[in-house]
PDB file of C-alpha atoms in Angstrom:
ATOM      1  CA  MET A 241      72.691 146.935-119.747  1.00 95.00           C
ATOM      2  CA  ILE A 242      72.439 143.134-119.638  1.00 98.00           C
ATOM      3  CA  LEU A 243      72.157 141.016-122.795  1.00 98.00           C
ATOM      4  CA  ILE A 244      70.476 137.628-122.269  1.00 98.00           C
ATOM      5  CA  LYS A 245      69.930 134.724-124.680  1.00 98.00           C
ATOM      6  CA  LEU A 246      67.208 132.227-123.799  1.00 98.00           C
ATOM      7  CA  GLY A 247      68.262 129.066-125.604  1.00 96.00           C
ATOM      8  CA  GLY A 248      65.777 127.082-127.671  1.00 96.00           C
ATOM      9  CA  SER A 249      66.532 123.996-125.557  1.00 94.00           C
ATOM     10  CA  ILE A 250      65.300 125.837-122.453  1.00 96.00           C
ATOM     11  CA  ILE A 251      62.121 127.455-123.757  1.00 98.00           C
ATOM     12  CA  THR A 252      61.012 124.386-125.763  1.00 97.00           C
ATOM     13  CA  ASN A 253      61.272 120.629-125.542  1.00 95.00           C
ATOM     14  CA  LYS A 254      63.686 120.009-128.423  1.00 87.00           C
ATOM     15  CA  ASP A 255      62.823 116.320-128.651  1.00 87.00           C
ATOM     16  CA  LYS A 256      59.169 117.015-129.419  1.00 93.00           C
ATOM     17  CA  PRO A 257      58.191 119.294-132.342  1.00 94.00           C
ATOM     18  CA  LEU A 258      56.359 122.528-131.476  1.00 95.00           C
ATOM     19  CA  SER A 259      56.356 121.999-127.717  1.00 97.00           C
ATOM     20  CA  PRO A 260      56.929 125.057-125.510  1.00 98.00           C
ATOM     21  CA  ARG A 261      58.106 124.647-121.913  1.00 98.00           C
ATOM     22  CA  ARG A 262      55.590 127.123-120.500  1.00 98.00           C
ATOM     23  CA  LYS A 263      56.424 126.610-116.814  1.00 98.00           C
ATOM     24  CA  THR A 264      60.146 127.137-117.491  1.00 98.00           C
ATOM     25  CA  ILE A 265      59.371 130.303-119.505  1.00 98.00           C
ATOM     26  CA  ASP A 266      57.255 131.606-116.596  1.00 98.00           C
ATOM     27  CA  ASN A 267      60.052 130.832-114.108  1.00 98.00           C
ATOM     28  CA  LEU A 268      62.566 132.656-116.317  1.00 98.00           C
ATOM     29  CA  ALA A 269      60.248 135.685-116.541  1.00 98.00           C
ATOM     30  CA  LYS A 270      59.859 135.766-112.733  1.00 98.00           C
ATOM     31  CA  SER A 271      63.646 135.769-112.295  1.00 98.00           C
ATOM     32  CA  LEU A 272      64.197 138.410-114.991  1.00 98.00           C
ATOM     33  CA  LYS A 273      61.755 140.640-113.092  1.00 97.00           C
ATOM     34  CA  LYS A 274      64.271 140.700-110.208  1.00 97.00           C
ATOM     35  CA  ILE A 275      66.945 142.328-112.390  1.00 97.00           C
ATOM     36  CA  LYS A 276      66.848 146.069-111.820  1.00 95.00           C
ATOM     37  CA  GLU A 277      69.042 147.008-114.787  1.00 97.00           C
ATOM     38  CA  PRO A 278      67.964 147.424-118.441  1.00 98.00           C
ATOM     39  CA  ILE A 279      67.823 144.020-120.181  1.00 98.00           C
ATOM     40  CA  VAL A 280      67.648 142.921-123.802  1.00 98.00           C
ATOM     41  CA  ILE A 281      66.375 139.402-124.564  1.00 98.00           C
ATOM     42  CA  VAL A 282      67.220 137.193-127.549  1.00 98.00           C
ATOM     43  CA  HIS A 283      65.580 133.772-127.835  1.00 98.00           C
ATOM     44  CA  GLY A 284      66.266 130.696-129.917  1.00 96.00           C
ATOM     45  CA  GLY A 285      63.952 128.580-132.065  1.00 96.00           C
ATOM     46  CA  GLY A 286      64.118 125.211-130.330  1.00 94.00           C
ATOM     47  CA  SER A 287      61.453 122.779-131.446  1.00 95.00           C
ATOM     48  CA  TYR A 288      59.749 125.556-133.436  1.00 96.00           C
ATOM     49  CA  GLY A 289      62.187 127.254-135.841  1.00 94.00           C
ATOM     50  CA  HIS A 290      64.822 124.496-135.684  1.00 91.00           C
ATOM     51  CA  TYR A 291      62.292 121.760-136.322  1.00 93.00           C
ATOM     52  CA  TRP A 292      61.083 123.383-139.561  1.00 95.00           C
ATOM     53  CA  SER A 293      64.515 124.532-140.728  1.00 95.00           C
ATOM     54  CA  VAL A 294      65.754 120.932-140.438  1.00 93.00           C
ATOM     55  CA  LYS A 295      62.675 119.654-142.273  1.00 94.00           C
ATOM     56  CA  TYR A 296      63.204 122.116-145.148  1.00 96.00           C
ATOM     57  CA  ASN A 297      67.022 121.812-145.074  1.00 96.00           C
ATOM     58  CA  MET A 298      67.616 125.505-144.338  1.00 96.00           C
ATOM     59  CA  HIS A 299      70.924 126.767-142.923  1.00 94.00           C
ATOM     60  CA  THR A 300      72.845 129.895-141.976  1.00 94.00           C
ATOM     61  CA  LYS A 301      74.347 130.122-145.500  1.00 96.00           C
ATOM     62  CA  GLU A 302      72.516 132.448-147.924  1.00 97.00           C
ATOM     63  CA  ARG A 303      70.811 130.271-150.566  1.00 97.00           C
ATOM     64  CA  LYS A 304      67.598 129.839-152.543  1.00 98.00           C
ATOM     65  CA  TYR A 305      65.656 127.768-150.025  1.00 98.00           C
ATOM     66  CA  ASP A 306      62.148 126.377-150.373  1.00 97.00           C
ATOM     67  CA  LEU A 307      59.824 129.397-150.091  1.00 97.00           C
ATOM     68  CA  LYS A 308      57.203 127.391-148.213  1.00 97.00           C
ATOM     69  CA  GLY A 309      59.909 126.464-145.693  1.00 97.00           C
ATOM     70  CA  VAL A 310      60.872 130.128-145.266  1.00 97.00           C
ATOM     71  CA  ALA A 311      57.229 131.063-144.633  1.00 98.00           C
ATOM     72  CA  ILE A 312      56.708 128.221-142.138  1.00 97.00           C
ATOM     73  CA  VAL A 313      59.913 128.969-140.173  1.00 97.00           C
ATOM     74  CA  LYS A 314      58.932 132.650-139.860  1.00 97.00           C
ATOM     75  CA  ASN A 315      55.401 131.754-138.843  1.00 97.00           C
ATOM     76  CA  SER A 316      56.589 129.296-136.182  1.00 97.00           C
ATOM     77  CA  MET A 317      59.024 131.838-134.694  1.00 98.00           C
ATOM     78  CA  ILE A 318      56.218 134.397-134.366  1.00 98.00           C
ATOM     79  CA  GLU A 319      54.156 131.712-132.587  1.00 98.00           C
ATOM     80  CA  LEU A 320      56.975 130.938-130.130  1.00 98.00           C
ATOM     81  CA  ASN A 321      57.749 134.623-129.629  1.00 98.00           C
ATOM     82  CA  LYS A 322      54.089 135.259-128.731  1.00 98.00           C
ATOM     83  CA  ILE A 323      54.235 132.576-126.015  1.00 98.00           C
ATOM     84  CA  ILE A 324      57.256 134.356-124.488  1.00 98.00           C
ATOM     85  CA  LEU A 325      55.703 137.824-124.780  1.00 98.00           C
ATOM     86  CA  ASP A 326      52.501 136.584-123.091  1.00 98.00           C
ATOM     87  CA  SER A 327      54.504 135.041-120.242  1.00 98.00           C
ATOM     88  CA  PHE A 328      56.510 138.252-119.758  1.00 98.00           C
ATOM     89  CA  LEU A 329      53.312 140.332-119.631  1.00 98.00           C
ATOM     90  CA  LYS A 330      51.694 137.918-117.161  1.00 98.00           C
ATOM     91  CA  ASN A 331      54.773 138.215-114.941  1.00 98.00           C
ATOM     92  CA  LYS A 332      54.737 142.038-115.006  1.00 97.00           C
ATOM     93  CA  LEU A 333      57.594 142.633-117.439  1.00 97.00           C
ATOM     94  CA  ASN A 334      56.884 145.006-120.345  1.00 97.00           C
ATOM     95  CA  PRO A 335      58.111 143.132-123.433  1.00 98.00           C
ATOM     96  CA  TYR A 336      58.734 145.012-126.663  1.00 98.00           C
ATOM     97  CA  CYS A 337      58.636 142.632-129.632  1.00 98.00           C
ATOM     98  CA  LEU A 338      61.506 143.308-132.013  1.00 98.00           C
ATOM     99  CA  PRO A 339      61.682 141.042-135.107  1.00 98.00           C
ATOM    100  CA  PRO A 340      65.206 140.831-136.607  1.00 98.00           C
ATOM    101  CA  THR A 341      63.970 142.641-139.742  1.00 97.00           C
ATOM    102  CA  ASP A 342      63.764 145.757-137.505  1.00 98.00           C
ATOM    103  CA  PHE A 343      67.561 145.918-137.232  1.00 98.00           C
ATOM    104  CA  MET A 344      69.034 143.761-140.045  1.00 98.00           C
ATOM    105  CA  ILE A 345      69.570 144.310-143.773  1.00 97.00           C
ATOM    106  CA  GLY A 346      70.568 141.001-145.334  1.00 96.00           C
ATOM    107  CA  ASN A 347      73.115 139.515-142.912  1.00 96.00           C
ATOM    108  CA  LYS A 348      74.353 142.897-141.606  1.00 98.00           C
ATOM    109  CA  PRO A 349      73.039 144.687-138.512  1.00 98.00           C
ATOM    110  CA  ILE A 350      71.993 148.350-138.916  1.00 98.00           C
ATOM    111  CA  THR A 351      74.079 150.091-136.239  1.00 98.00           C
ATOM    112  CA  LYS A 352      71.690 153.036-135.780  1.00 98.00           C
ATOM    113  CA  LYS A 353      68.720 150.675-135.283  1.00 98.00           C
ATOM    114  CA  VAL A 354      70.619 148.459-132.838  1.00 98.00           C
ATOM    115  CA  LYS A 355      71.648 151.515-130.784  1.00 98.00           C
ATOM    116  CA  GLU A 356      67.959 152.436-130.549  1.00 98.00           C
ATOM    117  CA  ILE A 357      67.362 149.087-128.779  1.00 98.00           C
ATOM    118  CA  GLU A 358      69.469 150.309-125.840  1.00 97.00           C
ATOM    119  CA  LYS A 359      67.220 153.385-125.506  1.00 98.00           C
ATOM    120  CA  ILE A 360      64.146 151.129-125.542  1.00 98.00           C
ATOM    121  CA  ALA A 361      65.667 148.943-122.779  1.00 98.00           C
ATOM    122  CA  LYS A 362      66.588 151.990-120.674  1.00 98.00           C
ATOM    123  CA  SER A 363      62.995 153.259-120.889  1.00 98.00           C
ATOM    124  CA  GLY A 364      61.812 150.237-118.872  1.00 97.00           C
ATOM    125  CA  LEU A 365      60.539 148.190-121.806  1.00 98.00           C
ATOM    126  CA  VAL A 366      62.209 144.804-122.432  1.00 98.00           C
ATOM    127  CA  PRO A 367      63.226 144.375-126.095  1.00 98.00           C
ATOM    128  CA  VAL A 368      62.666 140.749-127.163  1.00 98.00           C
ATOM    129  CA  THR A 369      64.069 139.448-130.449  1.00 98.00           C
ATOM    130  CA  PHE A 370      64.754 135.995-131.865  1.00 98.00           C
ATOM    131  CA  GLY A 371      66.543 133.865-134.438  1.00 97.00           C
ATOM    132  CA  ASP A 372      64.628 133.774-137.724  1.00 97.00           C
ATOM    133  CA  ALA A 373      64.594 133.053-141.460  1.00 97.00           C
ATOM    134  CA  LEU A 374      65.592 136.309-143.186  1.00 98.00           C
ATOM    135  CA  TRP A 375      65.546 137.718-146.692  1.00 97.00           C
ATOM    136  CA  TYR A 376      69.052 138.212-148.042  1.00 97.00           C
ATOM    137  CA  GLY A 377      68.369 139.552-151.537  1.00 95.00           C
ATOM    138  CA  GLN A 378      68.579 138.049-155.063  1.00 95.00           C
ATOM    139  CA  ASN A 379      65.853 135.565-154.070  1.00 96.00           C
ATOM    140  CA  LYS A 380      68.083 134.160-151.318  1.00 98.00           C
ATOM    141  CA  THR A 381      67.249 133.673-147.650  1.00 98.00           C
ATOM    142  CA  PHE A 382      69.202 132.427-144.631  1.00 97.00           C
ATOM    143  CA  ILE A 383      68.743 131.452-140.989  1.00 97.00           C
ATOM    144  CA  LEU A 384      69.958 134.119-138.585  1.00 97.00           C
ATOM    145  CA  SER A 385      70.633 132.348-135.286  1.00 96.00           C
ATOM    146  CA  GLY A 386      69.944 133.923-131.912  1.00 96.00           C
ATOM    147  CA  ASP A 387      73.583 133.256-131.015  1.00 96.00           C
ATOM    148  CA  LYS A 388      74.713 135.390-133.960  1.00 97.00           C
ATOM    149  CA  ILE A 389      72.342 138.180-132.878  1.00 98.00           C
ATOM    150  CA  MET A 390      74.090 138.111-129.461  1.00 98.00           C
ATOM    151  CA  THR A 391      77.434 138.845-131.134  1.00 98.00           C
ATOM    152  CA  HIS A 392      75.959 141.610-133.330  1.00 98.00           C
ATOM    153  CA  PHE A 393      74.362 143.258-130.277  1.00 98.00           C
ATOM    154  CA  ALA A 394      77.427 142.840-128.041  1.00 98.00           C
ATOM    155  CA  LYS A 395      79.672 144.496-130.625  1.00 98.00           C
ATOM    156  CA  ILE A 396      77.410 147.538-131.013  1.00 98.00           C
ATOM    157  CA  LEU A 397      75.812 147.897-127.556  1.00 98.00           C
ATOM    158  CA  LYS A 398      78.778 146.860-125.360  1.00 98.00           C
ATOM    159  CA  PRO A 399      76.563 145.450-122.557  1.00 98.00           C
ATOM    160  CA  LYS A 400      77.879 145.081-119.007  1.00 96.00           C
ATOM    161  CA  ILE A 401      77.616 141.288-119.310  1.00 96.00           C
ATOM    162  CA  CYS A 402      76.150 138.686-121.683  1.00 98.00           C
ATOM    163  CA  ILE A 403      74.332 135.594-120.447  1.00 98.00           C
ATOM    164  CA  PHE A 404      73.421 132.438-122.371  1.00 97.00           C
ATOM    165  CA  ALA A 405      70.705 130.444-120.559  1.00 97.00           C
ATOM    166  CA  LEU A 406      71.146 126.797-121.581  1.00 95.00           C
ATOM    167  CA  ASN A 407      69.737 123.377-120.794  1.00 93.00           C
ATOM    168  CA  GLU A 408      73.067 122.477-119.131  1.00 91.00           C
ATOM    169  CA  ASP A 409      75.059 123.905-116.213  1.00 92.00           C
ATOM    170  CA  GLY A 410      77.666 125.283-118.623  1.00 91.00           C
ATOM    171  CA  VAL A 411      80.544 123.849-120.673  1.00 89.00           C
ATOM    172  CA  TYR A 412      81.881 120.463-119.606  1.00 88.00           C
ATOM    173  CA  SER A 413      85.460 119.257-119.955  1.00 83.00           C
ATOM    174  CA  ASP A 414      84.053 115.736-119.917  1.00 76.00           C
ATOM    175  CA  LEU A 415      80.469 115.031-121.000  1.00 74.00           C
ATOM    176  CA  LYS A 416      80.255 111.631-119.264  1.00 77.00           C
ATOM    177  CA  SER A 417      81.219 112.858-115.808  1.00 79.00           C
ATOM    178  CA  LYS A 418      79.681 116.314-116.493  1.00 80.00           C
ATOM    179  CA  LYS A 419      82.811 117.955-115.101  1.00 86.00           C
ATOM    180  CA  LEU A 420      82.094 121.670-115.378  1.00 90.00           C
ATOM    181  CA  ILE A 421      84.621 124.170-116.713  1.00 90.00           C
ATOM    182  CA  HIS A 422      84.195 127.224-114.461  1.00 92.00           C
ATOM    183  CA  GLU A 423      86.230 129.635-116.559  1.00 91.00           C
ATOM    184  CA  LEU A 424      87.443 129.805-120.155  1.00 85.00           C
ATOM    185  CA  LYS A 425      89.901 132.186-121.766  1.00 77.00           C
ATOM    186  CA  GLY A 426      89.728 131.517-125.497  1.00 60.00           C
ATOM    187  CA  GLU A 427      89.986 127.704-125.400  1.00 59.00           C
ATOM    188  CA  HIS A 428      87.524 125.687-127.488  1.00 57.00           C
ATOM    189  CA  PRO A 429      86.587 122.466-125.673  1.00 56.00           C
ATOM    190  CA  SER A 430      85.197 119.586-127.723  1.00 54.00           C
ATOM    191  CA  ILE A 431      81.415 119.345-127.661  1.00 52.00           C
ATOM    192  CA  SER A 432      79.023 116.630-128.743  1.00 47.00           C
ATOM    193  CA  GLU A 433      76.292 117.888-131.088  1.00 47.00           C
ATOM    194  CA  ASN A 434      72.549 117.495-131.084  1.00 46.00           C
ATOM    195  CA  LYS A 435      72.013 116.583-134.751  1.00 44.00           C
ATOM    196  CA  MET A 436      68.762 118.549-134.844  1.00 42.00           C
ATOM    197  CA  ASP A 437      70.373 121.883-133.967  1.00 48.00           C
ATOM    198  CA  VAL A 438      71.070 123.367-137.404  1.00 47.00           C
ATOM    199  CA  THR A 439      72.588 126.593-136.081  1.00 55.00           C
ATOM    200  CA  GLY A 440      75.512 124.717-134.590  1.00 59.00           C
ATOM    201  CA  GLY A 441      74.293 123.951-131.079  1.00 77.00           C
ATOM    202  CA  MET A 442      76.839 124.266-128.306  1.00 86.00           C
ATOM    203  CA  THR A 443      79.750 124.728-130.725  1.00 87.00           C
ATOM    204  CA  ARG A 444      78.110 127.845-132.181  1.00 89.00           C
ATOM    205  CA  LYS A 445      77.411 129.209-128.703  1.00 92.00           C
ATOM    206  CA  ILE A 446      81.028 128.700-127.655  1.00 91.00           C
ATOM    207  CA  GLU A 447      82.285 130.375-130.852  1.00 92.00           C
ATOM    208  CA  GLU A 448      80.030 133.413-130.378  1.00 95.00           C
ATOM    209  CA  ALA A 449      80.779 133.625-126.628  1.00 94.00           C
ATOM    210  CA  SER A 450      84.519 133.537-127.402  1.00 94.00           C
ATOM    211  CA  LYS A 451      84.118 136.367-129.935  1.00 95.00           C
ATOM    212  CA  ILE A 452      82.197 138.464-127.400  1.00 96.00           C
ATOM    213  CA  SER A 453      84.742 137.824-124.629  1.00 95.00           C
ATOM    214  CA  LYS A 454      87.534 138.909-126.998  1.00 95.00           C
ATOM    215  CA  MET A 455      85.687 142.250-127.298  1.00 96.00           C
ATOM    216  CA  GLY A 456      86.259 142.661-123.556  1.00 95.00           C
ATOM    217  CA  MET A 457      82.911 141.538-122.120  1.00 96.00           C
ATOM    218  CA  ASN A 458      82.260 138.727-119.653  1.00 95.00           C
ATOM    219  CA  VAL A 459      79.965 136.001-120.991  1.00 96.00           C
ATOM    220  CA  PHE A 460      78.215 133.533-118.672  1.00 96.00           C
ATOM    221  CA  PHE A 461      76.752 130.149-119.620  1.00 96.00           C
ATOM    222  CA  VAL A 462      74.133 129.270-116.996  1.00 96.00           C
ATOM    223  CA  ASN A 463      71.447 126.629-116.571  1.00 96.00           C
ATOM    224  CA  GLY A 464      68.114 128.229-117.513  1.00 96.00           C
ATOM    225  CA  ASN A 465      66.283 125.515-115.534  1.00 97.00           C
ATOM    226  CA  LYS A 466      67.721 127.293-112.475  1.00 96.00           C
ATOM    227  CA  PRO A 467      66.927 130.896-113.469  1.00 96.00           C
ATOM    228  CA  GLU A 468      68.090 132.307-110.137  1.00 96.00           C
ATOM    229  CA  ARG A 469      71.599 131.721-111.529  1.00 96.00           C
ATOM    230  CA  ILE A 470      70.907 134.417-114.145  1.00 96.00           C
ATOM    231  CA  VAL A 471      70.148 136.864-111.318  1.00 96.00           C
ATOM    232  CA  LYS A 472      73.302 135.789-109.450  1.00 95.00           C
ATOM    233  CA  ALA A 473      75.434 136.327-112.571  1.00 94.00           C
ATOM    234  CA  VAL A 474      74.017 139.845-112.971  1.00 95.00           C
ATOM    235  CA  LYS A 475      74.603 140.633-109.279  1.00 92.00           C
ATOM    236  CA  ASN A 476      78.134 139.159-109.419  1.00 87.00           C
ATOM    237  CA  ARG A 477      77.373 136.439-106.884  1.00 86.00           C
ATOM    238  CA  LYS A 478      78.774 132.911-106.802  1.00 87.00           C
ATOM    239  CA  PHE A 479      76.886 130.331-108.871  1.00 81.00           C
ATOM    240  CA  GLU A 480      77.385 127.211-110.991  1.00 91.00           C
ATOM    241  CA  GLY A 481      78.188 127.975-114.627  1.00 94.00           C
ATOM    242  CA  THR A 482      80.951 128.749-117.098  1.00 94.00           C
ATOM    243  CA  LEU A 483      82.484 132.208-117.435  1.00 95.00           C
ATOM    244  CA  PHE A 484      84.157 133.325-120.669  1.00 94.00           C
ATOM    245  CA  ARG A 485      86.300 136.084-119.183  1.00 93.00           C
ATOM    246  CA  GLY A 486      86.457 139.298-121.206  1.00 92.00           C
ATOM    247  CA  LYS A 487      89.927 140.233-122.422  1.00 84.00           C
TER     248      LYS A 487
END
């Protein structure tokens, strides 16, 4: 099984609120169709969920956030998710919408429910879930990032590989020269942050990828603008990107 995260910066234009990148989503769907193994998709919020969570000052910590903000974030994620589901259907994938409430209680994944996702993927359907605003209990809510979902799923499902499709070629040792790091084994390179990305941007992705690689799985960072690289990573072919080698 292959676990793939479609970053918010790939599926939306993060500089413009509520702007999907429909052509890019279609291109991703066409490439995913070429993968002949079961796949599970997680997608980020980009200029949908992130835009509203910034506006209403919502974070990954469990707190009493503005209830209108919670409602708007959830609504916007459903809107973005629908765009992705429609693209998948158009491109002959069989998406199976899976809101995080289907497999989370508070901030903990329900192991039995997550294991069911593997059965869904093996049936030929493509489970699609996403980062979201979630109920925590005691009138508190929190933002569950797509990156965090990747770690939850990796721990329980033990996929063959994990792939993060980004708006960059991978992790750079130097942002000015865009010198690509081809392989990482636990190091944490310094990253500049996009101030709008409340779930921690590249730093969060590197943290979660490092955790997954320490569980023994290979994690690839690839450029989602060149979706054929996702297919190459799955087929173990040479491509541009960063590998977090499983230990």
